[in-house]
Amino acid sequence: MSRLAGKHAIITGAGRGIGKAIAQKFLQEGAEVAICDLVQGRLEQAATDLEKHGDVHAFAGDVADQRFCDALVTQTLDRFGQLDILVNNAGIGYFKPFLTHSETEWDETMAVNLKSMFLLGQRAARVMKEQGEGGVILNMASTNGHAGEQQLAAYNASKAGVILLTKTMAAELGPYGIRVNCVSPGFILTELAREAGADEAYIAAYTEKIPLKRYGTPEDVANLYAFLASEEASFISGVSVIIDGGQLAEG
Ligand SMILES: NC(=O)c1ccc[n+]([C@@H]2O[C@H](COP(=O)([O-])OP(=O)(O)OC[C@H]3O[C@@H](n4cnc5c(N)ncnc54)[C@H](O)[C@@H]3O)[C@@H](O)[C@H]2O)c1
């Protein structure tokens, strides 16, 4: 399929995991893609892997830094001449008991997971408004933005913030033809989950709680992003689409 032919997208945090899978899917759907990541080596490897699927440009930097957000949008426009889709995917999480969660960890989580989406979303939306052809902004939330999970206070709060930021952006940007939605994945097995301690016993116990009895893959989530970015979703705006194998369906 080439549902994104002629479209130009920015995808943040695409050095690995879900962001990289979204970049691959978008390239396969015909888009030109700018990817960014904080980790230079990871980004370079991703760009090399993705090049066989299409035209990809890589920019290293921190999405919580306003100057990098400005530069990312400017450089993407220099390369593509147009910006149609922004995917705010980059995110981090600290597993810490509430009683010992530090202020530094709170601030960093909010900056990367929430402030970056405001900064890049605002800059991308200004460009899209100026272009006059509408656009699509997709923010990465989480089931943790819908229901809290222990030891993730800052992460949960940041993802709940993403959901309301998304709704506000959708309401204000709709008149310019800009659709804004967020995606709320449940348990997706990525390097992040492995680093957070998801060993085989944890995975088995967790998937037992999921009605579909499996964890999600980055490709499951990328397929949803491609649909939401495409014209097939042209009347969908201001929602959080949960992709969790049915986990939140049970109390
Ligand atoms: N894996 C899951 O189960 C799951 C579930 C729900 C939501 N999510 C969300 O999906 C997104 C991607 O998660 P993932 O599992 O692929 O994680 P990941 O750690 O595998 O990938 C995230 C990428 O973002 C990059 N990144 C981190 N901080 C950055 C910054 N300040 N600037 C630029 N890049 C930065 C990292 O270097 C990394 O390459 C995150 O927002 C996460 O909260 C993940």
PDB file of C-alpha atoms and ligand atoms in Angstrom:
ATOM      1  CA  MET A   1       0.000   0.000   0.000  1.00  0.00           C
ATOM      2  CA  SER A   2       1.111   3.600  -0.434  1.00  0.00           C
ATOM      3  CA  ARG A   3      -1.346   5.473   1.770  1.00  0.00           C
ATOM      4  CA  LEU A   4       1.261   8.134   2.633  1.00  0.00           C
ATOM      5  CA  ALA A   5       2.695   8.773  -0.845  1.00  0.00           C
ATOM      6  CA  GLY A   6       3.780  12.397  -1.239  1.00  0.00           C
ATOM      7  CA  LYS A   7       3.650  13.023   2.518  1.00  0.00           C
ATOM      8  CA  HIS A   8       6.571  14.280   4.611  1.00  0.00           C
ATOM      9  CA  ALA A   9       6.814  13.233   8.234  1.00  0.00           C
ATOM     10  CA  ILE A  10       8.888  13.852  11.364  1.00  0.00           C
ATOM     11  CA  ILE A  11       9.105  10.931  13.821  1.00  0.00           C
ATOM     12  CA  THR A  12      10.823  11.511  17.173  1.00  0.00           C
ATOM     13  CA  GLY A  13      12.620   8.864  19.207  1.00  0.00           C
ATOM     14  CA  ALA A  14      12.960   6.691  16.102  1.00  0.00           C
ATOM     15  CA  GLY A  15      16.387   5.275  16.905  1.00  0.00           C
ATOM     16  CA  ARG A  16      14.805   2.028  18.035  1.00  0.00           C
ATOM     17  CA  GLY A  17      11.584   0.470  19.327  1.00  0.00           C
ATOM     18  CA  ILE A  18       8.156   1.718  18.353  1.00  0.00           C
ATOM     19  CA  GLY A  19       9.446   4.931  16.739  1.00  0.00           C
ATOM     20  CA  LYS A  20      11.722   3.003  14.403  1.00  0.00           C
ATOM     21  CA  ALA A  21       8.854   0.657  13.473  1.00  0.00           C
ATOM     22  CA  ILE A  22       6.626   3.672  12.723  1.00  0.00           C
ATOM     23  CA  ALA A  23       9.369   5.131  10.506  1.00  0.00           C
ATOM     24  CA  GLN A  24       9.692   1.856   8.604  1.00  0.00           C
ATOM     25  CA  LYS A  25       5.929   1.576   8.119  1.00  0.00           C
ATOM     26  CA  PHE A  26       5.631   5.196   6.949  1.00  0.00           C
ATOM     27  CA  LEU A  27       8.465   4.665   4.446  1.00  0.00           C
ATOM     28  CA  GLN A  28       6.772   1.508   3.167  1.00  0.00           C
ATOM     29  CA  GLU A  29       3.571   3.541   2.772  1.00  0.00           C
ATOM     30  CA  GLY A  30       5.420   6.014   0.539  1.00  0.00           C
ATOM     31  CA  ALA A  31       6.261   8.888   2.924  1.00  0.00           C
ATOM     32  CA  GLU A  32       9.567  10.728   3.142  1.00  0.00           C
ATOM     33  CA  VAL A  33      10.651  10.611   6.763  1.00  0.00           C
ATOM     34  CA  ALA A  34      12.840  12.686   9.086  1.00  0.00           C
ATOM     35  CA  ILE A  35      13.814  10.760  12.212  1.00  0.00           C
ATOM     36  CA  CYS A  36      15.430  12.064  15.377  1.00  0.00           C
ATOM     37  CA  ASP A  37      16.856  10.530  18.524  1.00  0.00           C
ATOM     38  CA  LEU A  38      18.891  11.598  21.512  1.00  0.00           C
ATOM     39  CA  VAL A  39      21.377   8.746  21.049  1.00  0.00           C
ATOM     40  CA  GLN A  40      23.575   9.414  18.005  1.00  0.00           C
ATOM     41  CA  GLY A  41      24.823   5.858  17.402  1.00  0.00           C
ATOM     42  CA  ARG A  42      21.329   4.427  17.737  1.00  0.00           C
ATOM     43  CA  LEU A  43      20.021   7.008  15.276  1.00  0.00           C
ATOM     44  CA  GLU A  44      22.746   6.279  12.722  1.00  0.00           C
ATOM     45  CA  GLN A  45      22.075   2.528  12.890  1.00  0.00           C
ATOM     46  CA  ALA A  46      18.341   3.143  12.473  1.00  0.00           C
ATOM     47  CA  ALA A  47      18.948   5.391   9.463  1.00  0.00           C
ATOM     48  CA  THR A  48      21.120   2.708   7.865  1.00  0.00           C
ATOM     49  CA  ASP A  49      18.472   0.029   8.515  1.00  0.00           C
ATOM     50  CA  LEU A  50      15.638   2.230   7.247  1.00  0.00           C
ATOM     51  CA  GLU A  51      17.316   3.502   4.067  1.00  0.00           C
ATOM     52  CA  LYS A  52      16.378   0.359   2.174  1.00  0.00           C
ATOM     53  CA  HIS A  53      12.714   1.229   2.681  1.00  0.00           C
ATOM     54  CA  GLY A  54      12.868   4.798   1.344  1.00  0.00           C
ATOM     55  CA  ASP A  55      14.052   8.367   1.759  1.00  0.00           C
ATOM     56  CA  VAL A  56      15.054   8.973   5.388  1.00  0.00           C
ATOM     57  CA  HIS A  57      16.916  11.872   7.021  1.00  0.00           C
ATOM     58  CA  ALA A  58      18.333  11.650  10.545  1.00  0.00           C
ATOM     59  CA  PHE A  59      18.814  14.464  13.084  1.00  0.00           C
ATOM     60  CA  ALA A  60      20.361  13.859  16.518  1.00  0.00           C
ATOM     61  CA  GLY A  61      19.104  15.910  19.442  1.00  0.00           C
ATOM     62  CA  ASP A  62      16.917  16.292  22.511  1.00  0.00           C
ATOM     63  CA  VAL A  63      13.190  16.879  21.911  1.00  0.00           C
ATOM     64  CA  ALA A  64      12.932  18.515  25.341  1.00  0.00           C
ATOM     65  CA  ASP A  65      15.217  21.308  24.063  1.00  0.00           C
ATOM     66  CA  GLN A  66      13.329  24.124  22.383  1.00  0.00           C
ATOM     67  CA  ARG A  67      16.300  25.011  20.134  1.00  0.00           C
ATOM     68  CA  PHE A  68      16.490  21.447  18.846  1.00  0.00           C
ATOM     69  CA  CYS A  69      12.737  21.440  18.127  1.00  0.00           C
ATOM     70  CA  ASP A  70      13.145  24.638  16.096  1.00  0.00           C
ATOM     71  CA  ALA A  71      16.124  23.205  14.229  1.00  0.00           C
ATOM     72  CA  LEU A  72      14.390  19.889  13.555  1.00  0.00           C
ATOM     73  CA  VAL A  73      11.414  21.569  11.909  1.00  0.00           C
ATOM     74  CA  THR A  74      13.617  24.024   9.975  1.00  0.00           C
ATOM     75  CA  GLN A  75      15.976  21.320   8.710  1.00  0.00           C
ATOM     76  CA  THR A  76      13.086  19.055   7.765  1.00  0.00           C
ATOM     77  CA  LEU A  77      11.550  21.864   5.720  1.00  0.00           C
ATOM     78  CA  ASP A  78      14.948  22.528   4.101  1.00  0.00           C
ATOM     79  CA  ARG A  79      15.134  18.863   3.064  1.00  0.00           C
ATOM     80  CA  PHE A  80      11.512  18.239   2.096  1.00  0.00           C
ATOM     81  CA  GLY A  81      10.039  21.679   1.460  1.00  0.00           C
ATOM     82  CA  GLN A  82       6.861  20.537   3.249  1.00  0.00           C
ATOM     83  CA  LEU A  83       5.736  19.063   6.574  1.00  0.00           C
ATOM     84  CA  ASP A  84       2.512  17.025   6.604  1.00  0.00           C
ATOM     85  CA  ILE A  85       2.802  14.669   9.596  1.00  0.00           C
ATOM     86  CA  LEU A  86       4.407  14.921  13.042  1.00  0.00           C
ATOM     87  CA  VAL A  87       4.727  11.837  15.243  1.00  0.00           C
ATOM     88  CA  ASN A  88       5.708  12.790  18.805  1.00  0.00           C
ATOM     89  CA  ASN A  89       6.906   9.356  19.931  1.00  0.00           C
ATOM     90  CA  ALA A  90      10.003   9.915  22.116  1.00  0.00           C
ATOM     91  CA  GLY A  91       9.421   9.041  25.745  1.00  0.00           C
ATOM     92  CA  ILE A  92      11.129   7.845  28.923  1.00  0.00           C
ATOM     93  CA  GLY A  93      10.006   6.354  32.223  1.00  0.00           C
ATOM     94  CA  TYR A  94      11.408   5.848  35.721  1.00  0.00           C
ATOM     95  CA  PHE A  95      10.183   2.892  37.756  1.00  0.00           C
ATOM     96  CA  LYS A  96      10.390   4.420  41.232  1.00  0.00           C
ATOM     97  CA  PRO A  97       8.231   4.182  44.353  1.00  0.00           C
ATOM     98  CA  PHE A  98       6.235   7.394  44.817  1.00  0.00           C
ATOM     99  CA  LEU A  99       7.900   8.030  48.176  1.00  0.00           C
ATOM    100  CA  THR A 100      11.411   8.110  46.664  1.00  0.00           C
ATOM    101  CA  HIS A 101      10.688   9.459  43.162  1.00  0.00           C
ATOM    102  CA  SER A 102      13.030  12.451  42.795  1.00  0.00           C
ATOM    103  CA  GLU A 103      12.207  15.930  41.575  1.00  0.00           C
ATOM    104  CA  THR A 104      14.897  15.588  38.881  1.00  0.00           C
ATOM    105  CA  GLU A 105      13.267  12.413  37.550  1.00  0.00           C
ATOM    106  CA  TRP A 106       9.864  14.111  37.617  1.00  0.00           C
ATOM    107  CA  ASP A 107      11.144  17.151  35.709  1.00  0.00           C
ATOM    108  CA  GLU A 108      12.995  15.063  33.110  1.00  0.00           C
ATOM    109  CA  THR A 109       9.979  12.838  32.521  1.00  0.00           C
ATOM    110  CA  MET A 110       7.660  15.799  32.071  1.00  0.00           C
ATOM    111  CA  ALA A 111      10.120  17.553  29.752  1.00  0.00           C
ATOM    112  CA  VAL A 112      10.661  14.579  27.438  1.00  0.00           C
ATOM    113  CA  ASN A 113       7.173  13.052  27.527  1.00  0.00           C
ATOM    114  CA  LEU A 114       4.969  16.153  27.633  1.00  0.00           C
ATOM    115  CA  LYS A 115       6.749  19.477  27.079  1.00  0.00           C
ATOM    116  CA  SER A 116       8.397  18.167  23.898  1.00  0.00           C
ATOM    117  CA  MET A 117       4.958  17.434  22.435  1.00  0.00           C
ATOM    118  CA  PHE A 118       3.871  21.011  23.156  1.00  0.00           C
ATOM    119  CA  LEU A 119       7.068  22.441  21.658  1.00  0.00           C
ATOM    120  CA  LEU A 120       7.209  20.352  18.505  1.00  0.00           C
ATOM    121  CA  GLY A 121       3.421  20.278  18.119  1.00  0.00           C
ATOM    122  CA  GLN A 122       3.257  24.065  18.217  1.00  0.00           C
ATOM    123  CA  ARG A 123       6.074  24.509  15.735  1.00  0.00           C
ATOM    124  CA  ALA A 124       4.721  21.882  13.337  1.00  0.00           C
ATOM    125  CA  ALA A 125       1.190  23.275  13.572  1.00  0.00           C
ATOM    126  CA  ARG A 126       2.407  26.796  12.722  1.00  0.00           C
ATOM    127  CA  VAL A 127       4.042  25.388   9.565  1.00  0.00           C
ATOM    128  CA  MET A 128       0.955  23.342   8.649  1.00  0.00           C
ATOM    129  CA  LYS A 129      -1.318  26.354   9.130  1.00  0.00           C
ATOM    130  CA  GLU A 130       0.956  28.446   6.903  1.00  0.00           C
ATOM    131  CA  GLN A 131       1.043  25.729   4.228  1.00  0.00           C
ATOM    132  CA  GLY A 132      -2.761  25.772   4.179  1.00  0.00           C
ATOM    133  CA  GLU A 133      -3.157  22.071   3.343  1.00  0.00           C
ATOM    134  CA  GLY A 134      -4.017  20.685   6.774  1.00  0.00           C
ATOM    135  CA  GLY A 135      -1.859  18.106   8.492  1.00  0.00           C
ATOM    136  CA  VAL A 136      -1.678  15.321  11.048  1.00  0.00           C
ATOM    137  CA  ILE A 137      -0.136  15.350  14.527  1.00  0.00           C
ATOM    138  CA  LEU A 138       0.058  12.063  16.435  1.00  0.00           C
ATOM    139  CA  ASN A 139       1.210  11.990  20.064  1.00  0.00           C
ATOM    140  CA  MET A 140       2.387   8.915  21.960  1.00  0.00           C
ATOM    141  CA  ALA A 141       0.344   8.448  25.127  1.00  0.00           C
ATOM    142  CA  SER A 142      -0.067   5.116  26.954  1.00  0.00           C
ATOM    143  CA  THR A 143      -2.621   3.021  28.782  1.00  0.00           C
ATOM    144  CA  ASN A 144      -0.774   4.539  31.772  1.00  0.00           C
ATOM    145  CA  GLY A 145      -2.442   7.826  30.853  1.00  0.00           C
ATOM    146  CA  HIS A 146      -5.849   6.161  31.303  1.00  0.00           C
ATOM    147  CA  ALA A 147      -5.176   4.034  34.396  1.00  0.00           C
ATOM    148  CA  GLY A 148      -2.345   4.432  36.845  1.00  0.00           C
ATOM    149  CA  GLU A 149       0.316   1.808  37.467  1.00  0.00           C
ATOM    150  CA  GLN A 150       2.385   1.625  40.613  1.00  0.00           C
ATOM    151  CA  GLN A 151       5.932   3.041  40.673  1.00  0.00           C
ATOM    152  CA  LEU A 152       5.351   5.192  37.593  1.00  0.00           C
ATOM    153  CA  ALA A 153       3.987   8.420  39.083  1.00  0.00           C
ATOM    154  CA  ALA A 154       5.732  10.864  36.750  1.00  0.00           C
ATOM    155  CA  TYR A 155       5.243   8.637  33.696  1.00  0.00           C
ATOM    156  CA  ASN A 156       1.529   8.138  34.394  1.00  0.00           C
ATOM    157  CA  ALA A 157       0.992  11.864  34.960  1.00  0.00           C
ATOM    158  CA  SER A 158       2.909  12.800  31.802  1.00  0.00           C
ATOM    159  CA  LYS A 159       0.899  10.401  29.642  1.00  0.00           C
ATOM    160  CA  ALA A 160      -2.429  11.624  31.092  1.00  0.00           C
ATOM    161  CA  GLY A 161      -1.205  15.115  30.185  1.00  0.00           C
ATOM    162  CA  VAL A 162      -0.536  13.980  26.610  1.00  0.00           C
ATOM    163  CA  ILE A 163      -4.162  12.880  26.255  1.00  0.00           C
ATOM    164  CA  LEU A 164      -5.570  16.282  27.307  1.00  0.00           C
ATOM    165  CA  LEU A 165      -2.935  18.193  25.339  1.00  0.00           C
ATOM    166  CA  THR A 166      -4.019  16.168  22.296  1.00  0.00           C
ATOM    167  CA  LYS A 167      -7.703  17.025  22.790  1.00  0.00           C
ATOM    168  CA  THR A 168      -6.920  20.729  23.231  1.00  0.00           C
ATOM    169  CA  MET A 169      -4.749  20.794  20.113  1.00  0.00           C
ATOM    170  CA  ALA A 170      -7.441  18.970  18.131  1.00  0.00           C
ATOM    171  CA  ALA A 171     -10.060  21.523  19.174  1.00  0.00           C
ATOM    172  CA  GLU A 172      -7.894  24.526  18.310  1.00  0.00           C
ATOM    173  CA  LEU A 173      -6.241  23.194  15.155  1.00  0.00           C
ATOM    174  CA  GLY A 174      -9.262  21.492  13.578  1.00  0.00           C
ATOM    175  CA  PRO A 175     -10.341  24.690  11.779  1.00  0.00           C
ATOM    176  CA  TYR A 176      -7.005  24.584   9.898  1.00  0.00           C
ATOM    177  CA  GLY A 177      -7.620  21.012   8.765  1.00  0.00           C
ATOM    178  CA  ILE A 178      -5.050  19.682  11.215  1.00  0.00           C
ATOM    179  CA  ARG A 179      -6.082  16.409  12.875  1.00  0.00           C
ATOM    180  CA  VAL A 180      -4.521  15.633  16.268  1.00  0.00           C
ATOM    181  CA  ASN A 181      -4.813  12.239  17.939  1.00  0.00           C
ATOM    182  CA  CYS A 182      -2.858  10.153  20.388  1.00  0.00           C
ATOM    183  CA  VAL A 183      -2.194   6.450  20.678  1.00  0.00           C
ATOM    184  CA  SER A 184      -2.243   4.622  24.013  1.00  0.00           C
ATOM    185  CA  PRO A 185      -0.383   1.304  23.808  1.00  0.00           C
ATOM    186  CA  GLY A 186      -0.460  -1.274  26.548  1.00  0.00           C
ATOM    187  CA  PHE A 187       2.413  -3.731  26.947  1.00  0.00           C
ATOM    188  CA  ILE A 188       4.606  -3.547  23.831  1.00  0.00           C
ATOM    189  CA  LEU A 189       7.786  -5.597  24.027  1.00  0.00           C
ATOM    190  CA  THR A 190      10.708  -3.267  23.176  1.00  0.00           C
ATOM    191  CA  GLU A 191      14.229  -2.640  24.413  1.00  0.00           C
ATOM    192  CA  LEU A 192      12.713  -0.130  26.860  1.00  0.00           C
ATOM    193  CA  ALA A 193      10.593  -2.844  28.458  1.00  0.00           C
ATOM    194  CA  ARG A 194      13.601  -5.218  28.573  1.00  0.00           C
ATOM    195  CA  GLU A 195      15.783  -2.530  30.179  1.00  0.00           C
ATOM    196  CA  ALA A 196      13.040  -1.873  32.731  1.00  0.00           C
ATOM    197  CA  GLY A 197      13.401  -5.487  33.851  1.00  0.00           C
ATOM    198  CA  ALA A 198      10.877  -7.381  31.733  1.00  0.00           C
ATOM    199  CA  ASP A 199      12.378 -10.904  31.830  1.00  0.00           C
ATOM    200  CA  GLU A 200      10.610 -14.052  30.614  1.00  0.00           C
ATOM    201  CA  ALA A 201       8.811 -14.618  33.932  1.00  0.00           C
ATOM    202  CA  TYR A 202       7.544 -11.022  33.989  1.00  0.00           C
ATOM    203  CA  ILE A 203       6.403 -11.247  30.364  1.00  0.00           C
ATOM    204  CA  ALA A 204       4.533 -14.510  30.994  1.00  0.00           C
ATOM    205  CA  ALA A 205       2.795 -13.110  34.081  1.00  0.00           C
ATOM    206  CA  TYR A 206       1.901  -9.856  32.335  1.00  0.00           C
ATOM    207  CA  THR A 207       0.514 -11.436  29.169  1.00  0.00           C
ATOM    208  CA  GLU A 208      -1.706 -13.642  31.334  1.00  0.00           C
ATOM    209  CA  LYS A 209      -3.518 -10.408  32.377  1.00  0.00           C
ATOM    210  CA  ILE A 210      -4.165  -9.452  28.725  1.00  0.00           C
ATOM    211  CA  PRO A 211      -7.398 -10.863  27.236  1.00  0.00           C
ATOM    212  CA  LEU A 212      -5.681 -11.625  23.884  1.00  0.00           C
ATOM    213  CA  LYS A 213      -2.947 -13.498  25.838  1.00  0.00           C
ATOM    214  CA  ARG A 214      -0.013 -11.884  24.096  1.00  0.00           C
ATOM    215  CA  TYR A 215       2.086  -8.750  24.294  1.00  0.00           C
ATOM    216  CA  GLY A 216       2.020  -6.142  21.537  1.00  0.00           C
ATOM    217  CA  THR A 217       4.787  -5.595  19.003  1.00  0.00           C
ATOM    218  CA  PRO A 218       6.173  -2.316  17.656  1.00  0.00           C
ATOM    219  CA  GLU A 219       4.663  -3.333  14.306  1.00  0.00           C
ATOM    220  CA  ASP A 220       1.155  -3.574  15.862  1.00  0.00           C
ATOM    221  CA  VAL A 221       1.505   0.041  16.976  1.00  0.00           C
ATOM    222  CA  ALA A 222       3.103   1.207  13.716  1.00  0.00           C
ATOM    223  CA  ASN A 223       0.135  -0.166  11.746  1.00  0.00           C
ATOM    224  CA  LEU A 224      -2.216   1.974  13.847  1.00  0.00           C
ATOM    225  CA  TYR A 225      -0.069   5.076  13.340  1.00  0.00           C
ATOM    226  CA  ALA A 226      -0.074   4.553   9.567  1.00  0.00           C
ATOM    227  CA  PHE A 227      -3.865   4.320   9.550  1.00  0.00           C
ATOM    228  CA  LEU A 228      -4.285   7.437  11.720  1.00  0.00           C
ATOM    229  CA  ALA A 229      -1.845   9.377   9.519  1.00  0.00           C
ATOM    230  CA  SER A 230      -3.666   8.386   6.332  1.00  0.00           C
ATOM    231  CA  GLU A 231      -6.738   9.793   4.610  1.00  0.00           C
ATOM    232  CA  GLU A 232      -8.634   6.701   5.804  1.00  0.00           C
ATOM    233  CA  ALA A 233      -8.756   8.446   9.206  1.00  0.00           C
ATOM    234  CA  SER A 234      -9.787  11.840   7.812  1.00  0.00           C
ATOM    235  CA  PHE A 235     -12.721  12.277  10.245  1.00  0.00           C
ATOM    236  CA  ILE A 236     -10.843  11.115  13.350  1.00  0.00           C
ATOM    237  CA  SER A 237      -9.477  13.848  15.616  1.00  0.00           C
ATOM    238  CA  GLY A 238      -9.111  14.492  19.336  1.00  0.00           C
ATOM    239  CA  VAL A 239      -9.106  10.874  20.487  1.00  0.00           C
ATOM    240  CA  SER A 240      -6.803   8.499  22.303  1.00  0.00           C
ATOM    241  CA  VAL A 241      -6.821   5.130  20.546  1.00  0.00           C
ATOM    242  CA  ILE A 242      -6.033   2.338  22.973  1.00  0.00           C
ATOM    243  CA  ILE A 243      -4.057  -0.607  21.589  1.00  0.00           C
ATOM    244  CA  ASP A 244      -3.614  -3.064  24.448  1.00  0.00           C
ATOM    245  CA  GLY A 245      -5.053  -6.466  23.543  1.00  0.00           C
ATOM    246  CA  GLY A 246      -8.094  -5.680  25.661  1.00  0.00           C
ATOM    247  CA  GLN A 247      -6.227  -5.097  28.921  1.00  0.00           C
ATOM    248  CA  LEU A 248      -8.115  -1.945  29.940  1.00  0.00           C
ATOM    249  CA  ALA A 249     -11.439  -3.547  29.053  1.00  0.00           C
ATOM    250  CA  GLU A 250     -11.293  -5.331  32.408  1.00  0.00           C
ATOM    251  CA  GLY A 251     -11.482  -3.465  35.692  1.00  0.00           C
TER     252      GLY A 251
HETATM  253  N1  LIG B   1       6.970  -0.168  25.122  1.00  0.00           N
HETATM  254  C1  LIG B   1       5.768  -0.039  25.708  1.00  0.00           C
HETATM  255  O1  LIG B   1       5.222  -0.973  26.299  1.00  0.00           O
HETATM  256  C2  LIG B   1       5.043   1.281  25.632  1.00  0.00           C
HETATM  257  C3  LIG B   1       3.710   1.325  26.060  1.00  0.00           C
HETATM  258  C4  LIG B   1       3.022   2.531  26.005  1.00  0.00           C
HETATM  259  C5  LIG B   1       3.661   3.659  25.517  1.00  0.00           C
HETATM  260  N2  LIG B   1       4.949   3.585  25.116  1.00  0.00           N
HETATM  261  C6  LIG B   1       5.570   4.818  24.626  1.00  0.00           C
HETATM  262  O2  LIG B   1       6.032   4.631  23.309  1.00  0.00           O
HETATM  263  C7  LIG B   1       7.174   5.474  23.082  1.00  0.00           C
HETATM  264  C8  LIG B   1       8.321   4.635  22.561  1.00  0.00           C
HETATM  265  O3  LIG B   1       8.583   3.610  23.502  1.00  0.00           O
HETATM  266  P1  LIG B   1       9.604   2.418  23.204  1.00  0.00           P
HETATM  267  O4  LIG B   1       9.165   1.261  24.016  1.00  0.00           O
HETATM  268  O5  LIG B   1       9.808   2.234  21.726  1.00  0.00           O
HETATM  269  O6  LIG B   1      10.928   3.038  23.874  1.00  0.00           O
HETATM  270  P2  LIG B   1      12.479   2.937  23.472  1.00  0.00           P
HETATM  271  O7  LIG B   1      13.268   3.375  24.658  1.00  0.00           O
HETATM  272  O8  LIG B   1      12.784   1.604  22.883  1.00  0.00           O
HETATM  273  O9  LIG B   1      12.597   4.042  22.316  1.00  0.00           O
HETATM  274  C9  LIG B   1      12.466   5.405  22.620  1.00  0.00           C
HETATM  275  C10 LIG B   1      13.505   6.174  21.843  1.00  0.00           C
HETATM  276  O10 LIG B   1      13.364   7.568  22.193  1.00  0.00           O
HETATM  277  C11 LIG B   1      14.663   8.116  22.355  1.00  0.00           C
HETATM  278  N3  LIG B   1      14.611   9.271  23.251  1.00  0.00           N
HETATM  279  C12 LIG B   1      14.482   9.268  24.600  1.00  0.00           C
HETATM  280  N4  LIG B   1      14.533  10.517  25.068  1.00  0.00           N
HETATM  281  C13 LIG B   1      14.707  11.330  24.001  1.00  0.00           C
HETATM  282  C14 LIG B   1      14.844  12.735  23.855  1.00  0.00           C
HETATM  283  N5  LIG B   1      14.845  13.548  24.938  1.00  0.00           N
HETATM  284  N6  LIG B   1      14.982  13.252  22.614  1.00  0.00           N
HETATM  285  C15 LIG B   1      15.009  12.438  21.519  1.00  0.00           C
HETATM  286  N7  LIG B   1      14.906  11.092  21.607  1.00  0.00           N
HETATM  287  C16 LIG B   1      14.747  10.543  22.838  1.00  0.00           C
HETATM  288  C17 LIG B   1      15.486   6.990  22.949  1.00  0.00           C
HETATM  289  O11 LIG B   1      16.883   7.196  22.737  1.00  0.00           O
HETATM  290  C18 LIG B   1      14.935   5.770  22.205  1.00  0.00           C
HETATM  291  O12 LIG B   1      15.681   5.481  21.034  1.00  0.00           O
HETATM  292  C19 LIG B   1       7.449   6.191  24.407  1.00  0.00           C
HETATM  293  O13 LIG B   1       6.817   7.463  24.408  1.00  0.00           O
HETATM  294  C20 LIG B   1       6.773   5.274  25.421  1.00  0.00           C
HETATM  295  O14 LIG B   1       6.393   5.956  26.606  1.00  0.00           O
HETATM  296  C21 LIG B   1       5.661   2.435  25.156  1.00  0.00           C
END
